[in-house]
XYZ file of C-alpha atoms in Angstrom:
569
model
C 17.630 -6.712 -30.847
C 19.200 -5.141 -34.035
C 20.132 -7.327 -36.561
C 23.642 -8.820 -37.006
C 26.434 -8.794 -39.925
C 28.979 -10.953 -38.414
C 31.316 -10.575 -41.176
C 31.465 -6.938 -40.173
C 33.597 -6.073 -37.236
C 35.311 -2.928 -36.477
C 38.797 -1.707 -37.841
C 40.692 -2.513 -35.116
C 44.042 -0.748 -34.327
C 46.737 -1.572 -31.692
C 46.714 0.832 -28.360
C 50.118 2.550 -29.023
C 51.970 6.024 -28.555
C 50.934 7.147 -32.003
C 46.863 6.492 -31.439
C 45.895 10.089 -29.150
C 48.044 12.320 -32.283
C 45.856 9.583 -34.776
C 42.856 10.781 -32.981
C 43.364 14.359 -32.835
C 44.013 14.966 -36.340
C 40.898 12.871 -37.287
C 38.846 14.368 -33.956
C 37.728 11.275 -32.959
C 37.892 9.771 -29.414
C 39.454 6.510 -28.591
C 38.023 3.240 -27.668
C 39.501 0.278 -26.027
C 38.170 -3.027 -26.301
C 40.646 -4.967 -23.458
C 40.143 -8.709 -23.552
C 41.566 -11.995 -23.406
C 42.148 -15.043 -25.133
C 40.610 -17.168 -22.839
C 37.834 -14.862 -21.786
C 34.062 -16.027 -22.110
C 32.567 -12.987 -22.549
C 35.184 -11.068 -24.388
C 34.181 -13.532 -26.804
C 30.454 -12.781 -26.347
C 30.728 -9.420 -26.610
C 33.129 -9.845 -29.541
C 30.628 -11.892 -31.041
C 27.961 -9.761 -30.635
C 28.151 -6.183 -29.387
C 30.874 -5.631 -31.921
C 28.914 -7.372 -35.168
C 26.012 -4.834 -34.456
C 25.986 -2.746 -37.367
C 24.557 0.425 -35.492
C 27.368 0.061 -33.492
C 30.217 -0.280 -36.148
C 28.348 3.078 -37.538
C 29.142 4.610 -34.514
C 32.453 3.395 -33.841
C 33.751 4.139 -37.713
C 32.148 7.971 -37.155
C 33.109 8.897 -33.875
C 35.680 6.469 -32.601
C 39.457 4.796 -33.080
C 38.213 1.573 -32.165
C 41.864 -0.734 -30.395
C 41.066 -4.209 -29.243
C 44.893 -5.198 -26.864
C 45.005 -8.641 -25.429
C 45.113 -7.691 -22.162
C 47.526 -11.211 -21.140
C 49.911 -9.531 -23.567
C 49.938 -5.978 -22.596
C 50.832 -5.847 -18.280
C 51.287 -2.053 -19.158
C 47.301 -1.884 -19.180
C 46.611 -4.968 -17.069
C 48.191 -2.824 -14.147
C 45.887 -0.080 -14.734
C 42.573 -1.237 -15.595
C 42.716 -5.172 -13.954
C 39.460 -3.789 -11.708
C 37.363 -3.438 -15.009
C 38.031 -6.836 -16.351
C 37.495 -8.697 -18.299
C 36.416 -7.297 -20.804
C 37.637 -3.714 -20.118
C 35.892 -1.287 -21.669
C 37.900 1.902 -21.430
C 37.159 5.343 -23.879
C 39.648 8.516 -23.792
C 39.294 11.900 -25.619
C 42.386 12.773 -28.215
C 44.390 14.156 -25.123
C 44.431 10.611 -23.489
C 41.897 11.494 -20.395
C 39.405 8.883 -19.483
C 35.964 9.511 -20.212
C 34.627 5.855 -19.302
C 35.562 2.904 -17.933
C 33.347 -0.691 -17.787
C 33.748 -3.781 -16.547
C 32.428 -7.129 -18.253
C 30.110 -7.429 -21.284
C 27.861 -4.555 -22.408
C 25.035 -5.368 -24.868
C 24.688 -3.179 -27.665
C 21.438 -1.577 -27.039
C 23.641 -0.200 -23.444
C 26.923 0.139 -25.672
C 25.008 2.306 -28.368
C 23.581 4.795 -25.998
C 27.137 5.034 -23.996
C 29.055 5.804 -27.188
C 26.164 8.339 -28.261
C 26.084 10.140 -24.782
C 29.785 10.324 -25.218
C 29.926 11.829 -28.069
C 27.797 14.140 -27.052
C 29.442 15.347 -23.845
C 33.177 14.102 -23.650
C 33.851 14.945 -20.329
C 37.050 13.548 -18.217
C 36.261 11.246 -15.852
C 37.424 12.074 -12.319
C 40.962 10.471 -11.349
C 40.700 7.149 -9.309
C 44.231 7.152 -8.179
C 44.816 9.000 -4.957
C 47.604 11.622 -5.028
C 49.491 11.144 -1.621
C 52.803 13.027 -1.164
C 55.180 11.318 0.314
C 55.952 11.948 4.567
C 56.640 10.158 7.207
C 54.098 8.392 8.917
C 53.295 8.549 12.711
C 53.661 5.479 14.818
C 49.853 5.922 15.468
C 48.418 6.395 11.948
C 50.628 3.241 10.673
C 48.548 1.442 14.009
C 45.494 3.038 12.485
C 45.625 1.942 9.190
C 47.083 -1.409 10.148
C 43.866 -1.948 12.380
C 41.680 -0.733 9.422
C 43.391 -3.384 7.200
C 42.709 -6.069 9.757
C 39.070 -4.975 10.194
C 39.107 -5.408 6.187
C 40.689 -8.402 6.134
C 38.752 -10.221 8.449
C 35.025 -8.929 6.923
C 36.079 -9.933 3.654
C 36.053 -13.665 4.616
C 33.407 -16.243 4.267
C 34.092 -18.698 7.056
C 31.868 -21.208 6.344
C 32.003 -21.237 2.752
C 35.502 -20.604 2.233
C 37.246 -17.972 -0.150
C 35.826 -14.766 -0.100
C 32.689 -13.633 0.949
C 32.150 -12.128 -2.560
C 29.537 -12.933 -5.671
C 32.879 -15.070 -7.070
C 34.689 -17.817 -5.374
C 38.566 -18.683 -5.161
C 41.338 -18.511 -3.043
C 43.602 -15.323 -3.253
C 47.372 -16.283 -2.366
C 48.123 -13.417 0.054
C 44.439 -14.084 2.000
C 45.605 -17.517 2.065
C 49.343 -16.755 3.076
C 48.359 -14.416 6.080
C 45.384 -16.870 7.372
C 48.121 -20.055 6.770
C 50.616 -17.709 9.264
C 48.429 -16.367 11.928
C 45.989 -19.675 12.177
C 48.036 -21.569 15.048
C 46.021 -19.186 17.989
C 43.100 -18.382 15.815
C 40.391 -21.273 15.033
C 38.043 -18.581 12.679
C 41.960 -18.638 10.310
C 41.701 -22.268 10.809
C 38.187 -22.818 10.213
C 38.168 -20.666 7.177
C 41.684 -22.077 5.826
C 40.515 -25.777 6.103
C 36.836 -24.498 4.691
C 38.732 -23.252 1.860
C 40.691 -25.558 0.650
C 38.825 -28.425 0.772
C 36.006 -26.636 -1.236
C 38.408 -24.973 -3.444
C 38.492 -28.620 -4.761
C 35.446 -27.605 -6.455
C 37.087 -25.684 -9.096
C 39.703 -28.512 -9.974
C 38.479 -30.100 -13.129
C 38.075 -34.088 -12.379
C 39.222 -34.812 -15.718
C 41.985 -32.788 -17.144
C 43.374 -31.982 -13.756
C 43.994 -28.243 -13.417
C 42.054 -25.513 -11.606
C 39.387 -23.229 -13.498
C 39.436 -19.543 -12.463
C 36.898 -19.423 -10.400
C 33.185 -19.551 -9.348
C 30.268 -17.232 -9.183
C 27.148 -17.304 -7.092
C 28.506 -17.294 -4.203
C 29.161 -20.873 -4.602
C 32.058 -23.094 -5.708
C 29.682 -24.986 -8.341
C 29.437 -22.379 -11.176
C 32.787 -22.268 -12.829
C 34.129 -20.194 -15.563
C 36.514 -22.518 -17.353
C 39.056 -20.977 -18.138
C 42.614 -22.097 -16.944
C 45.736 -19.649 -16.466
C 49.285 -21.157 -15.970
C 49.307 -18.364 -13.076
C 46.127 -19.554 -11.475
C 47.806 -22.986 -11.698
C 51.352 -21.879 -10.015
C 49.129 -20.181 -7.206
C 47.274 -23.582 -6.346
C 50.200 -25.402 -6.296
C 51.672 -23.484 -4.092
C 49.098 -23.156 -1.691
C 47.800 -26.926 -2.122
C 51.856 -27.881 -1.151
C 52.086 -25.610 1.981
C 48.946 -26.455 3.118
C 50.056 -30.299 2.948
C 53.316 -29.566 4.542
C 51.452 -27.943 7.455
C 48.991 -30.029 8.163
C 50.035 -33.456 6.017
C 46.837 -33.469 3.957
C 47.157 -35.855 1.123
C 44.079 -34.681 -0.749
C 45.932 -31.107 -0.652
C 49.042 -32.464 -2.495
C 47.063 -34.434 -4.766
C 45.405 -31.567 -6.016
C 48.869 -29.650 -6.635
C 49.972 -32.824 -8.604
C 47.304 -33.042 -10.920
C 47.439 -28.924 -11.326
C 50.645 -29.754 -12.660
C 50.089 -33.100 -14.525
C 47.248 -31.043 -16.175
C 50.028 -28.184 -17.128
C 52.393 -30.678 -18.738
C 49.801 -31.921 -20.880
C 48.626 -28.634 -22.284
C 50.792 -25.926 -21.033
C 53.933 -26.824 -21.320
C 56.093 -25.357 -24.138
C 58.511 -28.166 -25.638
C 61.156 -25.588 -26.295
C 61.696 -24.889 -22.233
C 58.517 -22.321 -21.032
C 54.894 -22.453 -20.236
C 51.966 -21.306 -22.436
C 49.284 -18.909 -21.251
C 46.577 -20.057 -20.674
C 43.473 -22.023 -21.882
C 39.931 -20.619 -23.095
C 36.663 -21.231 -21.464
C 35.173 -21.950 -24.411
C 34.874 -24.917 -27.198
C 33.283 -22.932 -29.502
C 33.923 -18.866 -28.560
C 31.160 -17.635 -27.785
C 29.438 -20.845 -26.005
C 29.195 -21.386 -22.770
C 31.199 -25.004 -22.194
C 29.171 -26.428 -18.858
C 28.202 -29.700 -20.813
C 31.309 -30.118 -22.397
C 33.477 -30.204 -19.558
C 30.827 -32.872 -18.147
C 32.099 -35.167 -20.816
C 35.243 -37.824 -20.147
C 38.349 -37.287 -22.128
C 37.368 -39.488 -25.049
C 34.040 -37.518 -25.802
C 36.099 -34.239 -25.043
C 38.354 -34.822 -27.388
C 35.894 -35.998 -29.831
C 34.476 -32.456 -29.955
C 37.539 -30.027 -29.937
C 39.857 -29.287 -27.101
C 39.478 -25.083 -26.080
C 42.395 -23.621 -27.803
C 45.770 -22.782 -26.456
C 47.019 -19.138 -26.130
C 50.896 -20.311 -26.445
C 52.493 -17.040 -25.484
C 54.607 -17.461 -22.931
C 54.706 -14.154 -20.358
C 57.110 -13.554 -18.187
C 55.525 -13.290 -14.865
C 53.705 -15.632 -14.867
C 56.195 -18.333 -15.941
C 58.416 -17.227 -12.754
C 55.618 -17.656 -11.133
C 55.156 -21.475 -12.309
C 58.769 -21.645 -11.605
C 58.344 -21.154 -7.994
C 55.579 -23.579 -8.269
C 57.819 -26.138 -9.685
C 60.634 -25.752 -7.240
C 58.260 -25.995 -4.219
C 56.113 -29.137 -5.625
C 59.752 -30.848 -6.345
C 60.665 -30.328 -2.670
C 57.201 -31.427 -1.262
C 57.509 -34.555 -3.403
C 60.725 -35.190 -4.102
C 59.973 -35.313 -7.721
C 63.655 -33.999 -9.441
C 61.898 -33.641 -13.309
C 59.653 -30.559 -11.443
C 63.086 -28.689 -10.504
C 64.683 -29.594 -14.129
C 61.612 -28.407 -16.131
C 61.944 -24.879 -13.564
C 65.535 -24.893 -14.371
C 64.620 -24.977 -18.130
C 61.702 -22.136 -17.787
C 64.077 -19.733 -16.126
C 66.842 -20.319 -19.360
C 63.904 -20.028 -21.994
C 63.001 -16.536 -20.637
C 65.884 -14.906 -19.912
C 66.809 -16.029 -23.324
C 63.400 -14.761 -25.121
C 62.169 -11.793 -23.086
C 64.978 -10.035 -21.536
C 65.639 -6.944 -22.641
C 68.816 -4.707 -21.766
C 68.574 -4.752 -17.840
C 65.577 -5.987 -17.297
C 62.620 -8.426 -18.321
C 60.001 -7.563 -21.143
C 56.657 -9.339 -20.395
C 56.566 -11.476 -23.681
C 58.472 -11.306 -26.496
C 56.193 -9.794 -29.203
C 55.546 -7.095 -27.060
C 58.305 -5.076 -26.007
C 57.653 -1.583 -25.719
C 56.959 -1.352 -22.036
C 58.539 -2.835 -19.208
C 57.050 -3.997 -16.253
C 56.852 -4.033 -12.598
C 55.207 -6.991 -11.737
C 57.679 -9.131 -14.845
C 60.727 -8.383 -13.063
C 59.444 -8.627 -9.423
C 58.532 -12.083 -10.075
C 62.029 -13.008 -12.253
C 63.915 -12.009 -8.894
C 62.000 -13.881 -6.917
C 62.079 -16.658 -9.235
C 65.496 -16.349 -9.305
C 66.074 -16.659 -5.768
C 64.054 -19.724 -5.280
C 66.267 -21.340 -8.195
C 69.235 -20.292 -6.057
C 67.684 -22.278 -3.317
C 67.287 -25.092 -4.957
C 70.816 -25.373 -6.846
C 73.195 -23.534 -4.517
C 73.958 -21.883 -8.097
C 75.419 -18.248 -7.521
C 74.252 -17.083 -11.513
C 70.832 -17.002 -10.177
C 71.783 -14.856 -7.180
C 73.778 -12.560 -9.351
C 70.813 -12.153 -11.840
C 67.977 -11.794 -8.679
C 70.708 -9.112 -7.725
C 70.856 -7.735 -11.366
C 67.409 -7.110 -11.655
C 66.351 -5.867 -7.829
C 69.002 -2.690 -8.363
C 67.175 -2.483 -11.621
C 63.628 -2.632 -10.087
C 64.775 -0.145 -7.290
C 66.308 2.730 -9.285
C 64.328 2.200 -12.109
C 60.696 1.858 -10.786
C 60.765 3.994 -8.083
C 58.687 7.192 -8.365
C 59.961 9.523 -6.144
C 56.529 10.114 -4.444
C 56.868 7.312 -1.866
C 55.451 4.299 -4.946
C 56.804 2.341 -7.858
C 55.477 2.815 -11.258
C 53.708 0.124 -12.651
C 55.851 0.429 -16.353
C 58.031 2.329 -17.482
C 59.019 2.858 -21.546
C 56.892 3.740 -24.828
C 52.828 3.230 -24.237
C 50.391 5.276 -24.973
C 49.274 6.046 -21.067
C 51.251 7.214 -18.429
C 52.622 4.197 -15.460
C 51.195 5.099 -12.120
C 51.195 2.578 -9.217
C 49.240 -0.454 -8.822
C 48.593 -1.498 -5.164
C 49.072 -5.278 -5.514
C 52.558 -4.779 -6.912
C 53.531 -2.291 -4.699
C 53.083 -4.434 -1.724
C 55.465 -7.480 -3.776
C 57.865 -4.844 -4.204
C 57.820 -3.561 -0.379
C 58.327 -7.208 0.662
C 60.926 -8.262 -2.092
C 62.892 -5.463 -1.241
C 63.032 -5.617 2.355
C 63.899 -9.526 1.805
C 66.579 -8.490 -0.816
C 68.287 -6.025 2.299
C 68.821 -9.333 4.200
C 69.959 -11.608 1.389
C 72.657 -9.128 -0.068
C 73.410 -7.197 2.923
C 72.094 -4.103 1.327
C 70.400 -1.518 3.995
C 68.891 0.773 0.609
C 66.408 -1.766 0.061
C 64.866 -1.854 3.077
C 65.039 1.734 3.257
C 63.140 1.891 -0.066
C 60.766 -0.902 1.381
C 59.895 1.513 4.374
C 59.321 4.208 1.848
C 56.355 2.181 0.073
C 54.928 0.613 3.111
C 54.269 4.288 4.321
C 52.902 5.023 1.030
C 50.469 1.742 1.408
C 49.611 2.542 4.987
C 48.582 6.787 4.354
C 44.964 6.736 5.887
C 43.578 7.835 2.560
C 44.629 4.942 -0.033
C 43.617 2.865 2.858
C 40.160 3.919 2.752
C 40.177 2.859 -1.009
C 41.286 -0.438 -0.333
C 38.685 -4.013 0.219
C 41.214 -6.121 1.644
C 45.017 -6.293 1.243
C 46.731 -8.286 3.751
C 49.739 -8.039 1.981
C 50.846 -5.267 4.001
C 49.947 -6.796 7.132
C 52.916 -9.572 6.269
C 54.661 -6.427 4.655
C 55.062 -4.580 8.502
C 55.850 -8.151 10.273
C 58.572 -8.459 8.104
C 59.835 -4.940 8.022
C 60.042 -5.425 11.907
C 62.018 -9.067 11.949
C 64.403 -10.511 9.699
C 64.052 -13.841 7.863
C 65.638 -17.048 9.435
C 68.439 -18.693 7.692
C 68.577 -22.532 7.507
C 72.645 -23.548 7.093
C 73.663 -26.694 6.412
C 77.022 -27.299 7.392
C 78.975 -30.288 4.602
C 81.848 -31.860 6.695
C 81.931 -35.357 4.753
C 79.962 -36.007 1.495
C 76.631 -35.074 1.107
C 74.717 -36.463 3.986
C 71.402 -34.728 4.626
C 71.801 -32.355 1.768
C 68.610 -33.987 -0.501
C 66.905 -33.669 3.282
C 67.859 -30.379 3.881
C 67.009 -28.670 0.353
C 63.701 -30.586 0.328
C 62.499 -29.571 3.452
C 63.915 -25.858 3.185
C 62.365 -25.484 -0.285
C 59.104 -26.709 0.742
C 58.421 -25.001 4.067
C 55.815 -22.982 3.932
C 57.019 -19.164 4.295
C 58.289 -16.255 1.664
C 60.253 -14.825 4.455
C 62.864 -17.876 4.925
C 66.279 -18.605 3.632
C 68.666 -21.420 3.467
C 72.053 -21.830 2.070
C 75.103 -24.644 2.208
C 78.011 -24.142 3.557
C 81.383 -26.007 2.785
C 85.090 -25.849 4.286
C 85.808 -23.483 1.091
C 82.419 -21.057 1.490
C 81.867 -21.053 5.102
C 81.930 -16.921 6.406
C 84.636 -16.206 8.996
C 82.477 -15.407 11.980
C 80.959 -19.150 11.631
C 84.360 -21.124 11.636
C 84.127 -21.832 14.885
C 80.522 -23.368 14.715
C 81.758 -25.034 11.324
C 84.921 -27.146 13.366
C 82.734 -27.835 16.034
C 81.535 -31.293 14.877
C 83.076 -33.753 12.538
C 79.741 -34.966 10.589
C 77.124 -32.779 8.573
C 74.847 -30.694 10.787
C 71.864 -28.271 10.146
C 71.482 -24.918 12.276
C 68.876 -21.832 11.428
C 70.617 -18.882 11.914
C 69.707 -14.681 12.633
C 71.976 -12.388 12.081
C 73.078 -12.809 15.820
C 71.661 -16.222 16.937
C 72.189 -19.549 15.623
C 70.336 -22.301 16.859
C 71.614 -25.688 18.514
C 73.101 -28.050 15.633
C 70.194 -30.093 14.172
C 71.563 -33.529 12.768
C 68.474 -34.926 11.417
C 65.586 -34.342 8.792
C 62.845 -34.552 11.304
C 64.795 -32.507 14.114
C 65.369 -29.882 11.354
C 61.509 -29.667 10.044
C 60.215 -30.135 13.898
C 62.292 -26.821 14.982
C 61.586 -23.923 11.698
C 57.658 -25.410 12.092
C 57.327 -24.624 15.894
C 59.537 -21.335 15.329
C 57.102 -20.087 12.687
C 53.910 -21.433 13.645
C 53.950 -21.106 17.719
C 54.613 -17.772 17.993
C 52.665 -15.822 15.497
């Protein structure tokens, strides 16, 4: 091992538009060190990759050495998520990729990959497949939906839970289409209950919260870090797996998820922070300290706080907030999401749309603004407040005549960074679903056309082929073929059943769903009939050409959407 100057490190620059003109005029490639705050091994290799002084020769010869923090920049999160964390990523002057690695390399590996480099600078072949955009055939959508399903179903470790991968968690839109299609299928059920209840293994026993996740195949080796989106997402699923199937242990864990994010996440001034490291000291692995009680935790250092707040993935704790409020009927979860929403719009809206932190603002994303509008909508929901529909609505026309590419997918970013957007599979399939959903909520058939568009882009036989598992866009092409049902509730007198009616509504377990409240002043001609047909508050779920029998009760209400979603999957 060569010996270390850890005072030295390398001249780091930022990753923007000027670096490839930088690097031409000095003919030196371009290096990309992209990490993260709470990262373990970003640290490590920080620590001591980076420190090695044959490699800082190498680096201050040859290379523009850029470190991003890859939390901050969602303009190369979307690209190069796959070959995290860290991603190592190295371009010639012209911006082509010539490597790309995922997680720490030592130096004696790093020295002789920047030296063959060097040497022969040849592009790397492009990973993104180049599909023009047509219209697919009944029987290659079948094709490739049956190819997903094969996917989806080989990817799952029934016994164990999660995936049947090296690391261990629970991916939302796994969990989402198993949680939908489980009523007629006991391997969905198996694996769903297998899941969760081992999932528990992550959750730290002290802090409350939920570490990343767990390699080995096994739910006992943890990395420690703890996201505020990796937070939202057990929430979520810990609440709709208790409203399903009223386990208490499941809602127990989405409280202390969120007890855990008040006490270190939470921003005084109305957002969430980041995230939390892994590490005490970076660098050191933390298994014995997080064996420790508070007291002796505290006594040694608490892992520091990245307190950026981003704007994705605060939505995304908004939704978490809204849903745990309704599954509780805890009010201070829906006031603190009320308060998120105002903090961003306020600090990272920019023009039209939503900038994914303030500090950063040269690049907007995809995934920001998808999750603002559905944020948005939720919020809507919940408060019956039009400003939130009228900003979802804002920010969806945005999304669709901004993002769109005009080869069948949505860019990832658009605005001033050094790379060029292309599409990113994960947020293409939020963006098919959102806007088919949007078509329904405001009435607007260009969305779902646009929705169509992407899902044949998702569906073409040869980006199929690329793909592990994305069941996304097996809930994408149920919904594209149904529309969402509305729950109405109908105010007569007062304000009987209205606490009932949001609580339930916002807490049942579905994306596709809707529900609204309807008074004497609001109510749409075609339902005044139905409105004047009773004297006292009623509930009915609603199509757009079928309303259901008038539900007068809390339990009559939850008994009919469950059996409606659940039975007939």
């Amino acid at each position: 091992m060569h010996e270390k100057k850890k005072e030295n490190v390398p001249e780091w620059q930022h990753f923007d538009a000027a670096i490839f003109n930088k690097a031409k005029k000095e003919h030196k490639l371009v290096l990309l060190h992209l990490g993260a705050n709470w990262c373990h091994w970003c640290h490590v290799m920080e620590e001591q990759t980076y420190t090695d002084p044959f490699v800082l020769e190498l680096l201050n010869k040859s290379y523009i050495a850029c470190k991003e923090d890859h939390d901050e920049r969602q303009d190369l999160t979307s690209l190069y998520a796959a070959y995290g964390w860290p991603a190592t990523i190295v371009f010639d002057a012209d911006g082509n990729e010539l490597l790309k690695e995922a997680g720490f390399i030592s130096s004696d590996r790093f020295i002789a990959l920047l030296k063959k480099l060097v040497k022969n600078p040849t592009p790397m072949p492009t990973d993104s497949v180049q599909i023009e955009p047509a219209v697919a055939s009944d029987s290659s959508t079948q094709q490739a939906l049956n190819t997903l399903k094969k996917k989806f179903y080989s990817s799952l470790d029934i016994e164990g839970g999660g995936f049947n991968y090296a690391q261990k968690y629970i991916d939302f839109e796994t969990f989402e289409y198993a949680f939908n299609h489980s009523e007629n299928d006991s391997i969905l059920t198996k694996w769903l209950y297998n899941s969760v209840v081992n999932s528990a293994g992550l959750n730290d026993n002290v802090w409350g919260g939920v570490f990343q996740y767990s390699t080995h195949s096994d739910w006992n080796h943890l990395h420690y870090e703890k996201l505020l989106s990796i937070q939202a997402r057990y929430i979520k699923m810990y609440c709709w797996y208790y409203k399903r199937f009223n386990d208490a242990d499941a809602l127990s864990h989405a409280e202390s998820a969120a007890k855990y994010v008040q006490r270190f996440l939470d921003d005084p001034k109305g957002g969430f922070y980041n995230s939390q490291d892994a590490d005490v000291t970076p660098g050191e692995k933390a298994t014995e300290y997080f064996k420790l009680n508070n007291a002796d935790r505290i006594k040694k250092g608490i892992p520091a706080i990245d307190k950026n707040s981003y704007t994705s993935d605060n939505a995304e704790m908004i939704e978490a907030c809204i849903i745990l409020s309704a599954a509780t009927g805890n009010n201070t979860y829906l006031e603190k999401a009320v308060r998120c929403f105002d903090f961003i719009k306020k600090n990272n809206k920019t023009n039209n749309a939503y900038a994914h932190g303030s500090n950063y603002t040269n690049s907007i994303s995809l995934k920001d603004n998808i999750a603002i509008v559905k944020s948005a909508l939720l919020l809507y929901r919940a408060t019956q407040d039009a400003a939130y529909k009228s900003e979802a609505l804002r920010i969806i026309q945005e999304v669709a005549g901004t993002f769109y590419s005009k080869k069948g997918y949505m860019i990832s970013f658009i605005g001033n960074s050094p790379i060029k957007g292309s599409y990113n599979i994960t947020e293409n399939i939020e963006a098919c679903r959102l806007l088919n959903y949007c078509s329904h909520v405001f009435n607007e058939p260009k969305y779902k056309i646009l929705a169509q568009t992407i899902f044949g882009f998702l569906t073409n036989e040869n980006l199929v082929k690329t793909m592990s598992t994305e069941p996304g866009i097996l809930s994408a092409y149920e919904e594209l073929n149904t529309e969402p049902l509305k729950a109405v509730l109908m105010i007569k007198n007062g304000t009987e059943l209205k606490t009932d009616f949001l609580n339930s509504s916002l807490s049942f377990p579905a994306f596709y769903f809707d529900n609204t409240i309807y008074t004497s002043t609001t109510i749409p001609s075609d339902k005044y009939e139905l409105f004047d047909s009773f004297d006292k508050n009623f509930i009915v779920a609603c199509t757009a050409s079928y309303c259901s029998s008038p539900m007068f009760s809390k339990d009559g209400f939850e008994k009919f959407i469950y059996r409606r979603a659940f039975s007939t999957k």
